[in-house]
Amino acid sequence: MKACIFDLDGVLVDTAKYHFIAWQRLANNLQVDFTEHDNEQLKGLSRDASLDYILKKGKISASSSEKEVWKEQKNNWYLELVNTMQENEVLPNCKELLSDLKSNGIKIGLGSASKNAALILTRVNIKHYFDVIIDGTVTSISKPNPEVFLLGAKVLDLQPNECIVFEDAINGVIAAKAGGFKTIGIGEKEVLTEADLVFPDLSSLNFEMLNRIV
Ligand code: G6P
Ligand code: MG
């Protein structure tokens, strides 16, 4: 293990609940029902792919300018929520784990589809831990394509099998496995079936045990 590459939403911070509120608000405005199950499908997908999912569900065809307006609307609602985030909204053991990995010489990367990733890392004060940040501003293909993680490994000058990816979304787990990464699912075993190992959250993880089990 030479590097750990973390997804952001749902792994380091609990922003999935804010994405849910904002997507549900948009979907309901468009007369489309939007459930927790729908939200699960959107985890890890880009903003474009997420809107396409909702439009498909509602059998709505839209012009690209309409799509731009709706994406901006959703993002504004999302940002209203994100801008209230406090430093203590990192998930349990997040800072302790990042700090432990760093002091043991492990490189730390971010592999997120979000275009708001840098803002969120700054808001919760963990940006300084990262050696590389690959996010939605630099990727062109959404998870489950492995691009985001492969770019991270490339910038770190490492092979995928020297890096562990931490993911809470099925699309992200599939992406990491497709890229050849060791993959730790964060969430439920029944959902993250393709992951090498699954933990409910980061709370039991540290350098010593990760080094032992991977
Ligand atoms: C993450 C989340 C998705 C979100 C995507 C894009 O992957 O899991 O739910 O849609 O980022 O986020 P953004 O902040 O750019 O809209
Ligand atoms: Mg996620």
Tab-separated table of N, CA, C and O and ligand atoms in Angstrom, residues 7-11 44 167-169, ligand 2:
chain	number	residue	atom	x	y	z
A	7	ASP	N	-12.924	8.580	-2.298
A	7	ASP	CA	-14.078	9.296	-2.810
A	7	ASP	C	-14.444	10.328	-1.737
A	7	ASP	O	-14.046	10.188	-0.575
A	8	LEU	N	-15.152	11.368	-2.108
A	8	LEU	CA	-15.480	12.424	-1.133
A	8	LEU	C	-16.851	12.204	-0.496
A	8	LEU	O	-16.962	11.865	0.683
A	9	ASP	N	-17.896	12.399	-1.326
A	9	ASP	CA	-19.274	12.369	-0.821
A	9	ASP	C	-19.611	10.978	-0.282
A	9	ASP	O	-19.547	9.991	-1.019
A	10	GLY	N	-19.937	10.884	0.988
A	10	GLY	CA	-20.340	9.609	1.572
A	10	GLY	C	-19.190	8.803	2.155
A	10	GLY	O	-19.418	7.787	2.810
A	11	VAL	N	-17.957	9.237	1.900
A	11	VAL	CA	-16.796	8.538	2.487
A	11	VAL	C	-16.127	9.438	3.524
A	11	VAL	O	-15.890	9.026	4.658
A	44	GLY	N	-22.010	8.862	-6.877
A	44	GLY	CA	-20.817	8.646	-7.702
A	44	GLY	C	-20.963	9.116	-9.134
A	44	GLY	O	-19.970	9.282	-9.835
A	167	GLU	N	-14.639	3.782	-1.356
A	167	GLU	CA	-15.844	4.191	-2.092
A	167	GLU	C	-17.120	3.800	-1.372
A	167	GLU	O	-17.211	2.705	-0.838
A	168	ASP	N	-18.122	4.671	-1.406
A	168	ASP	CA	-19.418	4.323	-0.806
A	168	ASP	C	-20.477	3.989	-1.854
A	168	ASP	O	-21.570	3.573	-1.492
A	169	ALA	N	-20.147	4.201	-3.135
A	169	ALA	CA	-21.160	4.039	-4.178
A	169	ALA	C	-20.850	2.820	-5.036
A	169	ALA	O	-19.681	2.547	-5.336
B	2	MG	MG	-19.514	8.820	-2.789
